[in-house]
mmCIF file of C-alpha atoms and ligand atoms in Angstrom:
data_model
loop_
_atom_site.group_PDB
_atom_site.id
_atom_site.type_symbol
_atom_site.label_atom_id
_atom_site.label_comp_id
_atom_site.label_asym_id
_atom_site.label_seq_id
_atom_site.Cartn_x
_atom_site.Cartn_y
_atom_site.Cartn_z
ATOM 1 C CA UNK A 107 -13.996 19.472 5.784
ATOM 2 C CA UNK A 108 -13.840 18.500 9.444
ATOM 3 C CA UNK A 109 -11.232 19.054 12.173
ATOM 4 C CA UNK A 110 -10.739 16.196 14.635
ATOM 5 C CA UNK A 111 -9.045 17.100 17.926
ATOM 6 C CA UNK A 112 -6.745 14.517 19.530
ATOM 7 C CA UNK A 113 -8.077 11.745 17.307
ATOM 8 C CA UNK A 114 -8.863 8.388 18.896
ATOM 9 C CA UNK A 115 -7.831 5.128 17.273
ATOM 10 C CA UNK A 116 -11.333 4.783 15.811
ATOM 11 C CA UNK A 117 -11.137 8.296 14.342
ATOM 12 C CA UNK A 118 -7.693 7.588 12.898
ATOM 13 C CA UNK A 119 -9.109 4.442 11.255
ATOM 14 C CA UNK A 120 -11.852 6.574 9.712
ATOM 15 C CA UNK A 121 -9.235 9.027 8.473
ATOM 16 C CA UNK A 122 -7.331 6.148 6.842
ATOM 17 C CA UNK A 123 -10.592 5.086 5.193
ATOM 18 C CA UNK A 124 -11.133 8.660 3.956
ATOM 19 C CA UNK A 125 -7.661 8.594 2.379
ATOM 20 C CA UNK A 126 -8.447 5.268 0.731
ATOM 21 C CA UNK A 127 -11.611 6.803 -0.729
ATOM 22 C CA UNK A 128 -9.554 9.585 -2.298
ATOM 23 C CA UNK A 129 -10.101 12.364 0.254
ATOM 24 C CA UNK A 130 -7.325 14.523 1.656
ATOM 25 C CA UNK A 131 -6.292 14.255 5.317
ATOM 26 C CA UNK A 132 -4.018 16.868 6.899
ATOM 27 C CA UNK A 133 -2.119 15.282 9.775
ATOM 28 C CA UNK A 134 0.483 16.191 12.387
ATOM 29 C CA UNK A 135 4.099 15.138 12.085
ATOM 30 C CA UNK A 136 6.979 15.973 14.407
ATOM 31 C CA UNK A 137 8.383 18.402 11.819
ATOM 32 C CA UNK A 138 5.342 20.265 10.405
ATOM 33 C CA UNK A 139 1.780 19.303 9.427
ATOM 34 C CA UNK A 140 1.384 17.443 6.134
ATOM 35 C CA UNK A 141 -1.460 17.456 3.613
ATOM 36 C CA UNK A 142 -1.956 13.750 2.940
ATOM 37 C CA UNK A 143 -3.306 11.811 -0.032
ATOM 38 C CA UNK A 144 -3.153 8.192 -1.168
ATOM 39 C CA UNK A 145 0.200 8.207 -2.982
ATOM 40 C CA UNK A 146 -1.065 5.757 -5.623
ATOM 41 C CA UNK A 147 -4.267 7.700 -6.412
ATOM 42 C CA UNK A 148 -3.567 10.196 -9.191
ATOM 43 C CA UNK A 149 -6.788 12.124 -8.703
ATOM 44 C CA UNK A 150 -6.206 12.561 -4.970
ATOM 45 C CA UNK A 151 -2.588 13.590 -5.560
ATOM 46 C CA UNK A 152 -3.689 16.114 -8.173
ATOM 47 C CA UNK A 153 -5.979 17.631 -5.576
ATOM 48 C CA UNK A 154 -2.997 18.078 -3.237
ATOM 49 C CA UNK A 155 -1.323 20.155 -5.942
ATOM 50 C CA UNK A 156 -4.416 22.256 -6.561
ATOM 51 C CA UNK A 157 -5.228 22.763 -2.849
ATOM 52 C CA UNK A 158 -1.624 23.895 -2.269
ATOM 53 C CA UNK A 159 -1.430 25.870 -5.498
ATOM 54 C CA UNK A 160 1.852 24.061 -6.168
ATOM 55 C CA UNK A 161 3.331 23.507 -9.648
ATOM 56 C CA UNK A 162 2.886 19.827 -10.614
ATOM 57 C CA UNK A 163 6.531 19.277 -11.495
ATOM 58 C CA UNK A 164 7.558 19.620 -7.837
ATOM 59 C CA UNK A 165 7.681 16.120 -6.304
ATOM 60 C CA UNK A 166 5.922 15.038 -3.103
ATOM 61 C CA UNK A 167 7.385 13.081 -0.191
ATOM 62 C CA UNK A 168 5.751 9.694 0.361
ATOM 63 C CA UNK A 169 5.313 8.784 4.035
ATOM 64 C CA UNK A 170 5.511 5.126 5.069
ATOM 65 C CA UNK A 171 4.977 3.373 8.423
ATOM 66 C CA UNK A 172 8.402 1.754 8.748
ATOM 67 C CA UNK A 173 11.662 0.850 7.069
ATOM 68 C CA UNK A 174 9.967 -2.426 6.025
ATOM 69 C CA UNK A 175 7.925 -0.502 3.441
ATOM 70 C CA UNK A 176 11.038 1.017 1.850
ATOM 71 C CA UNK A 177 11.484 -1.432 -0.991
ATOM 72 C CA UNK A 178 7.879 -1.058 -2.109
ATOM 73 C CA UNK A 179 8.778 2.455 -3.250
ATOM 74 C CA UNK A 180 12.511 2.359 -3.956
ATOM 75 C CA UNK A 181 14.999 0.157 -5.804
ATOM 76 C CA UNK A 182 18.817 -0.088 -5.812
ATOM 77 C CA UNK A 183 18.939 1.270 -2.274
ATOM 78 C CA UNK A 184 22.570 1.931 -1.250
ATOM 79 C CA UNK A 185 23.777 0.372 1.968
ATOM 80 C CA UNK A 186 24.423 3.742 3.602
ATOM 81 C CA UNK A 187 20.761 4.705 3.035
ATOM 82 C CA UNK A 188 19.622 1.619 4.935
ATOM 83 C CA UNK A 189 22.008 2.558 7.755
ATOM 84 C CA UNK A 190 20.551 6.065 7.914
ATOM 85 C CA UNK A 191 16.984 4.751 7.867
ATOM 86 C CA UNK A 192 17.791 2.340 10.683
ATOM 87 C CA UNK A 193 19.386 5.110 12.704
ATOM 88 C CA UNK A 194 17.006 8.048 12.139
ATOM 89 C CA UNK A 195 13.558 6.598 11.313
ATOM 90 C CA UNK A 196 10.974 7.218 12.586
ATOM 91 C CA UNK A 197 12.199 10.811 12.502
ATOM 92 C CA UNK A 198 12.812 14.101 10.683
ATOM 93 C CA UNK A 199 14.713 12.727 7.681
ATOM 94 C CA UNK A 200 13.632 12.231 4.061
ATOM 95 C CA UNK A 201 15.661 9.973 1.776
ATOM 96 C CA UNK A 202 15.679 10.508 -1.992
ATOM 97 C CA UNK A 203 16.086 7.121 -3.690
ATOM 98 C CA UNK A 204 15.666 5.553 -7.108
ATOM 99 C CA UNK A 205 11.939 4.965 -7.558
ATOM 100 C CA UNK A 206 10.157 1.623 -7.955
ATOM 101 C CA UNK A 207 7.325 0.970 -10.393
ATOM 102 C CA UNK A 208 4.586 2.092 -8.028
ATOM 103 C CA UNK A 209 6.101 5.580 -7.754
ATOM 104 C CA UNK A 210 4.418 7.176 -10.746
ATOM 105 C CA UNK A 211 5.234 10.430 -12.511
ATOM 106 C CA UNK A 212 2.373 12.226 -10.731
ATOM 107 C CA UNK A 213 4.209 11.748 -7.394
ATOM 108 C CA UNK A 214 7.782 12.307 -8.507
ATOM 109 C CA UNK A 215 7.238 15.253 -10.840
ATOM 110 C CA UNK A 216 8.383 12.836 -13.581
ATOM 111 C CA UNK A 217 11.791 12.396 -11.924
ATOM 112 C CA UNK A 218 13.351 8.932 -11.620
ATOM 113 C CA UNK A 219 13.659 9.258 -7.854
ATOM 114 C CA UNK A 220 11.294 9.326 -4.894
ATOM 115 C CA UNK A 221 11.381 11.050 -1.486
ATOM 116 C CA UNK A 222 10.495 8.740 1.442
ATOM 117 C CA UNK A 223 10.045 9.383 5.158
ATOM 118 C CA UNK A 224 8.854 7.587 8.288
ATOM 119 C CA UNK A 225 7.545 10.323 10.610
ATOM 120 C CA UNK A 226 7.668 9.839 14.377
ATOM 121 C CA UNK A 227 4.447 11.577 15.501
ATOM 122 C CA UNK A 228 2.168 8.892 16.959
ATOM 123 C CA UNK A 229 -0.921 10.101 15.068
ATOM 124 C CA UNK A 230 1.024 10.013 11.788
ATOM 125 C CA UNK A 231 2.393 6.543 12.505
ATOM 126 C CA UNK A 232 -1.017 5.194 13.429
ATOM 127 C CA UNK A 233 -2.618 6.767 10.366
ATOM 128 C CA UNK A 234 0.064 5.160 8.189
ATOM 129 C CA UNK A 235 -0.344 1.712 9.675
ATOM 130 C CA UNK A 236 -4.156 1.855 9.481
ATOM 131 C CA UNK A 237 -3.850 3.021 5.862
ATOM 132 C CA UNK A 238 -1.503 0.135 5.069
ATOM 133 C CA UNK A 239 -3.925 -2.315 6.731
ATOM 134 C CA UNK A 240 -6.512 -1.144 4.197
ATOM 135 C CA UNK A 241 -4.118 -2.073 1.405
ATOM 136 C CA UNK A 242 -2.546 1.393 1.031
ATOM 137 C CA UNK A 243 1.128 1.751 0.086
ATOM 138 C CA UNK A 244 1.988 5.180 1.424
ATOM 139 C CA UNK A 245 0.702 8.688 2.047
ATOM 140 C CA UNK A 246 1.986 11.527 -0.122
ATOM 141 C CA UNK A 247 2.233 14.629 2.029
ATOM 142 C CA UNK A 248 3.811 17.981 1.390
ATOM 143 C CA UNK A 249 3.669 20.588 4.147
ATOM 144 C CA UNK A 250 0.029 21.666 4.560
ATOM 145 C CA UNK A 251 0.449 25.269 3.440
ATOM 146 C CA UNK A 252 -0.225 27.187 0.240
ATOM 147 C CA UNK A 253 2.784 27.142 -2.112
ATOM 148 C CA UNK A 254 5.484 29.554 -0.941
ATOM 149 C CA UNK A 255 3.882 30.196 2.464
ATOM 150 C CA UNK A 256 5.120 29.252 5.930
ATOM 151 C CA UNK A 257 4.686 25.576 6.874
ATOM 152 C CA UNK A 258 2.004 24.981 9.523
ATOM 153 C CA UNK A 259 3.014 23.659 12.928
ATOM 154 C CA UNK A 260 -0.533 23.528 14.354
ATOM 155 C CA UNK A 261 -3.922 22.337 13.093
ATOM 156 C CA UNK A 262 -5.188 25.937 13.366
ATOM 157 C CA UNK A 263 -2.455 27.055 10.988
ATOM 158 C CA UNK A 264 -3.493 24.304 8.527
ATOM 159 C CA UNK A 265 -7.077 25.554 8.764
ATOM 160 C CA UNK A 266 -5.934 29.131 8.170
ATOM 161 C CA UNK A 267 -3.950 28.073 5.086
ATOM 162 C CA UNK A 268 -6.222 25.540 3.433
ATOM 163 C CA UNK A 269 -9.807 25.652 4.775
ATOM 164 C CA UNK A 270 -11.029 27.498 1.681
ATOM 165 C CA UNK A 271 -9.698 24.787 -0.592
ATOM 166 C CA UNK A 272 -10.626 21.616 1.313
ATOM 167 C CA UNK A 273 -14.013 20.038 0.624
ATOM 168 C CA UNK A 274 -16.555 17.683 2.156
ATOM 169 C CA UNK A 275 -14.937 14.394 3.240
ATOM 170 C CA UNK A 276 -11.503 15.973 3.755
ATOM 171 C CA UNK A 277 -10.139 16.008 7.316
ATOM 172 C CA UNK A 278 -7.662 17.854 9.507
ATOM 173 C CA UNK A 279 -6.303 15.743 12.379
ATOM 174 C CA UNK A 280 -5.241 17.929 15.300
ATOM 175 C CA UNK A 281 -2.339 16.326 17.156
ATOM 176 C CA UNK A 282 -1.003 19.426 18.914
ATOM 177 C CA UNK A 283 2.075 21.523 18.112
ATOM 178 C CA UNK A 284 4.711 19.953 15.882
ATOM 179 C CA UNK A 285 7.610 19.325 18.211
ATOM 180 C CA UNK A 286 10.501 20.132 15.878
ATOM 181 C CA UNK A 287 8.808 22.928 13.946
ATOM 182 C CA UNK A 288 10.872 22.936 10.731
ATOM 183 C CA UNK A 289 10.761 20.486 7.836
ATOM 184 C CA UNK A 290 12.784 17.265 7.605
ATOM 185 C CA UNK A 291 16.393 16.998 6.490
ATOM 186 C CA UNK A 292 16.350 15.879 2.838
ATOM 187 C CA UNK A 293 19.171 13.582 1.761
ATOM 188 C CA UNK A 294 19.907 12.592 -1.815
ATOM 189 C CA UNK A 295 20.907 8.901 -1.769
ATOM 190 C CA UNK A 296 20.897 8.402 -5.535
ATOM 191 C CA UNK A 297 24.687 8.343 -5.910
ATOM 192 C CA UNK A 298 27.586 6.737 -4.104
ATOM 193 C CA UNK A 299 28.034 9.766 -1.816
ATOM 194 C CA UNK A 300 25.113 11.262 0.020
ATOM 195 C CA UNK A 301 24.184 14.934 -0.355
ATOM 196 C CA UNK A 302 22.169 17.061 2.035
ATOM 197 C CA UNK A 303 19.576 18.892 -0.072
ATOM 198 C CA UNK A 304 17.700 20.584 2.772
ATOM 199 C CA UNK A 305 19.147 20.897 6.285
ATOM 200 C CA UNK A 306 16.943 19.877 9.205
ATOM 201 C CA UNK A 307 16.932 18.381 12.671
ATOM 202 C CA UNK A 308 18.982 15.398 11.504
ATOM 203 C CA UNK A 309 22.132 17.481 11.304
ATOM 204 C CA UNK A 310 25.353 17.236 9.317
ATOM 205 C CA UNK A 311 27.143 16.161 12.500
ATOM 206 C CA UNK A 312 24.611 13.384 13.153
ATOM 207 C CA UNK A 313 24.992 12.112 9.590
ATOM 208 C CA UNK A 314 28.780 12.311 9.752
ATOM 209 C CA UNK A 315 28.683 9.909 12.700
ATOM 210 C CA UNK A 316 27.128 7.278 10.454
ATOM 211 C CA UNK A 317 28.691 7.817 7.015
ATOM 212 C CA UNK A 318 32.136 8.837 5.875
ATOM 213 C CA UNK A 319 31.578 11.243 3.037
ATOM 214 C CA UNK A 320 28.898 13.906 2.793
ATOM 215 C CA UNK A 321 28.387 16.536 0.132
ATOM 216 C CA UNK A 322 26.441 19.409 1.652
ATOM 217 C CA UNK A 323 24.526 20.934 -1.207
ATOM 218 C CA UNK A 324 21.752 22.297 0.959
ATOM 219 C CA UNK A 325 22.813 25.888 0.506
ATOM 220 C CA UNK A 326 23.491 25.625 -3.220
ATOM 221 C CA UNK A 327 21.263 25.440 -6.223
ATOM 222 C CA UNK A 328 21.260 21.906 -7.624
ATOM 223 C CA UNK A 329 19.782 19.980 -10.444
ATOM 224 C CA UNK A 330 16.978 18.366 -8.480
ATOM 225 C CA UNK A 331 13.766 20.404 -8.551
ATOM 226 C CA UNK A 332 12.423 20.987 -5.090
ATOM 227 C CA UNK A 333 10.546 24.085 -3.975
ATOM 228 C CA UNK A 334 12.052 23.877 -0.495
ATOM 229 C CA UNK A 335 15.314 24.434 -2.310
ATOM 230 C CA UNK A 336 14.110 27.405 -4.299
ATOM 231 C CA UNK A 337 15.104 30.676 -2.770
ATOM 232 C CA UNK A 338 11.606 32.149 -2.510
ATOM 233 C CA UNK A 339 9.805 29.931 -0.060
ATOM 234 C CA UNK A 340 8.601 29.702 3.522
ATOM 235 C CA UNK A 341 7.575 33.372 3.638
ATOM 236 C CA UNK A 342 4.889 35.136 5.661
ATOM 237 C CA UNK A 343 3.004 38.225 4.442
ATOM 238 C CA UNK A 344 5.218 40.518 6.515
ATOM 239 C CA UNK A 345 8.612 41.426 5.100
ATOM 240 C CA UNK A 346 11.294 39.506 6.990
ATOM 241 C CA UNK A 347 14.832 40.852 7.375
ATOM 242 C CA UNK A 348 17.929 39.870 9.323
ATOM 243 C CA UNK A 349 18.847 42.324 12.039
ATOM 244 C CA UNK A 350 19.995 42.521 15.640
ATOM 245 C CA UNK A 351 17.513 45.282 16.284
ATOM 246 C CA UNK A 352 14.004 46.370 15.276
ATOM 247 C CA UNK A 353 12.184 49.674 14.941
ATOM 248 C CA UNK A 354 9.089 50.513 16.998
ATOM 249 C CA UNK A 355 6.091 48.650 15.561
ATOM 250 C CA UNK A 356 8.205 45.963 13.912
ATOM 251 C CA UNK A 357 8.148 42.300 14.928
ATOM 252 C CA UNK A 358 11.286 40.815 16.523
ATOM 253 C CA UNK A 359 12.453 37.205 16.856
ATOM 254 C CA UNK A 360 15.703 36.341 18.644
ATOM 255 C CA UNK A 361 17.062 34.105 21.367
ATOM 256 C CA UNK A 362 15.735 34.838 24.867
ATOM 257 C CA UNK A 363 19.015 36.411 26.044
ATOM 258 C CA UNK A 364 18.622 39.227 23.472
ATOM 259 C CA UNK A 365 16.574 42.134 24.803
ATOM 260 C CA UNK A 366 13.479 43.262 22.914
ATOM 261 C CA UNK A 367 14.293 46.559 21.126
ATOM 262 C CA UNK A 368 12.195 49.425 22.516
ATOM 263 C CA UNK A 369 8.764 49.647 20.906
ATOM 264 C CA UNK A 370 9.137 46.475 18.840
ATOM 265 C CA UNK A 371 6.805 43.509 19.187
ATOM 266 C CA UNK A 372 8.464 40.349 20.463
ATOM 267 C CA UNK A 373 7.093 37.330 18.545
ATOM 268 C CA UNK A 374 9.239 34.585 20.126
ATOM 269 C CA UNK A 375 11.819 34.183 22.914
ATOM 270 C CA UNK A 376 13.390 30.740 22.468
ATOM 271 C CA UNK A 377 16.188 29.840 24.854
ATOM 272 C CA UNK A 378 17.647 26.884 22.929
ATOM 273 C CA UNK A 379 18.160 26.033 19.255
ATOM 274 C CA UNK A 380 15.455 23.360 19.536
ATOM 275 C CA UNK A 381 13.044 25.949 20.869
ATOM 276 C CA UNK A 382 14.012 28.398 18.125
ATOM 277 C CA UNK A 383 13.104 25.847 15.458
ATOM 278 C CA UNK A 384 9.934 24.946 17.369
ATOM 279 C CA UNK A 385 8.601 28.530 17.528
ATOM 280 C CA UNK A 386 10.015 30.197 14.411
ATOM 281 C CA UNK A 387 7.130 29.501 11.995
ATOM 282 C CA UNK A 388 4.485 30.187 14.633
ATOM 283 C CA UNK A 389 6.299 33.460 15.403
ATOM 284 C CA UNK A 390 6.093 34.491 11.736
ATOM 285 C CA UNK A 391 2.386 33.569 11.679
ATOM 286 C CA UNK A 392 1.799 35.596 14.837
ATOM 287 C CA UNK A 393 3.372 38.593 13.093
ATOM 288 C CA UNK A 394 0.910 38.206 10.224
ATOM 289 C CA UNK A 395 -2.012 37.822 12.633
ATOM 290 C CA UNK A 396 -0.970 41.084 14.287
ATOM 291 C CA UNK A 397 -0.908 42.714 10.859
ATOM 292 C CA UNK A 398 2.784 43.647 11.106
ATOM 293 C CA UNK A 399 4.423 44.745 7.893
ATOM 294 C CA UNK A 400 7.973 43.974 8.992
ATOM 295 C CA UNK A 401 9.635 41.288 11.133
ATOM 296 C CA UNK A 402 13.309 41.401 12.134
ATOM 297 C CA UNK A 403 15.077 38.161 12.986
ATOM 298 C CA UNK A 404 18.410 37.680 14.730
ATOM 299 C CA UNK A 405 19.640 34.220 13.716
ATOM 300 C CA UNK A 406 21.329 31.915 16.197
ATOM 301 C CA UNK A 407 24.989 31.248 15.482
ATOM 302 C CA UNK A 408 26.766 27.903 15.422
ATOM 303 C CA UNK A 409 26.386 24.545 13.733
ATOM 304 C CA UNK A 410 23.992 21.609 14.132
ATOM 305 C CA UNK A 411 20.366 22.702 14.147
ATOM 306 C CA UNK A 412 21.436 26.358 13.801
ATOM 307 C CA UNK A 413 22.286 25.634 10.143
ATOM 308 C CA UNK A 414 18.721 24.506 9.399
ATOM 309 C CA UNK A 415 17.303 27.476 11.293
ATOM 310 C CA UNK A 416 19.441 29.953 9.312
ATOM 311 C CA UNK A 417 18.359 28.227 6.091
ATOM 312 C CA UNK A 418 14.659 28.788 6.908
ATOM 313 C CA UNK A 419 15.224 32.335 8.178
ATOM 314 C CA UNK A 420 17.118 33.292 5.046
ATOM 315 C CA UNK A 421 14.380 31.826 2.836
ATOM 316 C CA UNK A 422 11.750 33.774 4.764
ATOM 317 C CA UNK A 423 13.672 37.003 4.061
ATOM 318 C CA UNK A 424 13.331 36.565 0.321
ATOM 319 C CA UNK A 425 9.541 37.000 0.242
ATOM 320 C CA UNK A 426 6.986 35.262 -1.922
HETATM 321 O O1 TXA B 142 9.162 17.480 7.214
HETATM 322 C C1 TXA B 142 8.780 17.337 6.067
HETATM 323 O O2 TXA B 142 9.529 16.934 5.155
HETATM 324 C C2 TXA B 142 7.299 17.662 5.764
HETATM 325 C C3 TXA B 142 6.414 16.681 6.506
HETATM 326 C C4 TXA B 142 4.948 16.857 6.197
HETATM 327 O O3 TXA B 142 6.834 15.372 6.254
HETATM 328 N N1 TXA B 142 7.066 17.628 4.363
HETATM 329 C C5 TXA B 142 7.528 18.577 3.523
HETATM 330 O O4 TXA B 142 7.099 18.399 2.230
HETATM 331 O O5 TXA B 142 8.224 19.497 3.891
HETATM 332 P P1 TXA B 142 7.245 19.539 1.116
HETATM 333 O O6 TXA B 142 6.657 18.956 -0.115
HETATM 334 O O7 TXA B 142 6.652 20.795 1.615
HETATM 335 O O8 TXA B 142 8.764 19.674 0.951
HETATM 336 C C6 TXA B 142 9.452 18.533 0.522
HETATM 337 C C7 TXA B 142 10.599 18.892 -0.341
HETATM 338 C C8 TXA B 142 10.165 19.678 -1.533
HETATM 339 O O9 TXA B 142 11.109 20.691 -1.712
HETATM 340 C C9 TXA B 142 10.190 18.634 -2.622
HETATM 341 O O10 TXA B 142 10.347 19.184 -3.885
HETATM 342 C C10 TXA B 142 11.348 17.773 -2.179
HETATM 343 O O11 TXA B 142 11.160 17.679 -0.814
HETATM 344 N N2 TXA B 142 11.251 16.445 -2.786
HETATM 345 C C11 TXA B 142 10.268 15.551 -2.653
HETATM 346 N N3 TXA B 142 10.488 14.485 -3.424
HETATM 347 C C12 TXA B 142 11.642 14.703 -4.044
HETATM 348 C C13 TXA B 142 12.404 13.982 -4.999
HETATM 349 N N4 TXA B 142 11.995 12.823 -5.462
HETATM 350 N N5 TXA B 142 13.538 14.519 -5.416
HETATM 351 C C14 TXA B 142 13.952 15.717 -4.955
HETATM 352 N N6 TXA B 142 13.282 16.456 -4.070
HETATM 353 C C15 TXA B 142 12.142 15.956 -3.626
HETATM 354 MG MG1 MG B 143 6.653 22.738 1.946
#
């Protein structure tokens, strides 16, 4: 396995070639880093599951270079889904649609639908278009962490999570810190009304500007299997709890205007919601690096991105 810092166009081409040959390539996206594989190569996709330690019935998101690739992977696409794709792609939004013939059971966890996303990070977009030039259809990429752990927002975090499991020919592309810092909004577009399955940086309010009726199921258990929707997920080694204070020796994450409780270890001081999302996972990782056994988090209030942040914080509190 090799890490490539700030990959050049030539290096990105090589990474696309590596994918085509069946290797795994971890790459930056604006949400979190993904662990990529050729989405039509069963062997490569199976390796993604084993490297992550993820149960094989949990589907993977397929990343594509643009809305033009949508009908390779999906059929019976509702009009509102096209509208959303036009509005929010490239960007932090995954659409669940009825799958086409090329979306095999090994990608969808044997479900009849497929998750699709066009990421906006330039390295990801270039990797996708180079891969498509080589005849590829799309890159399957879950977050590049071990199952149940915190998603990585840096190449170092990917290395920390997966280096032991990656092998010769696999690559990690280092494209800097993921700007958003939490995973994409997942939207179920398989019925006449859209449902939010996982909140993210494309917020309820942003969606409501485009479509009339939204069912927000993101905080409820639903029939679609998705580990991001299971309660126990996104957890560090330290025990995470909600609190407006922390004991000496405990980690503390809160907005910058909240004072650090005496003796506690401040892991992040975001001053906006965007910054909170951007630093939350790296703050949890920092707590683990410092060997802390407990991290207290004071969630931001309000709507919009705060909903996605509270979702991830509450999942982190439930442990592995
Ligand atoms: O921001 C993101 O979405 C990142 C970056 C790398 O794109 N990816 C990501 O993938 O978070 P993952 O696999 O860690 O989480 C994706 C979630 C999982 O909960 C998965 O089960 C769900 O999306 N999912 C994928 N395909 C699905 C499908 N066909 N139906 C329902 N849920 C699906
Ligand atoms: Mg994940």
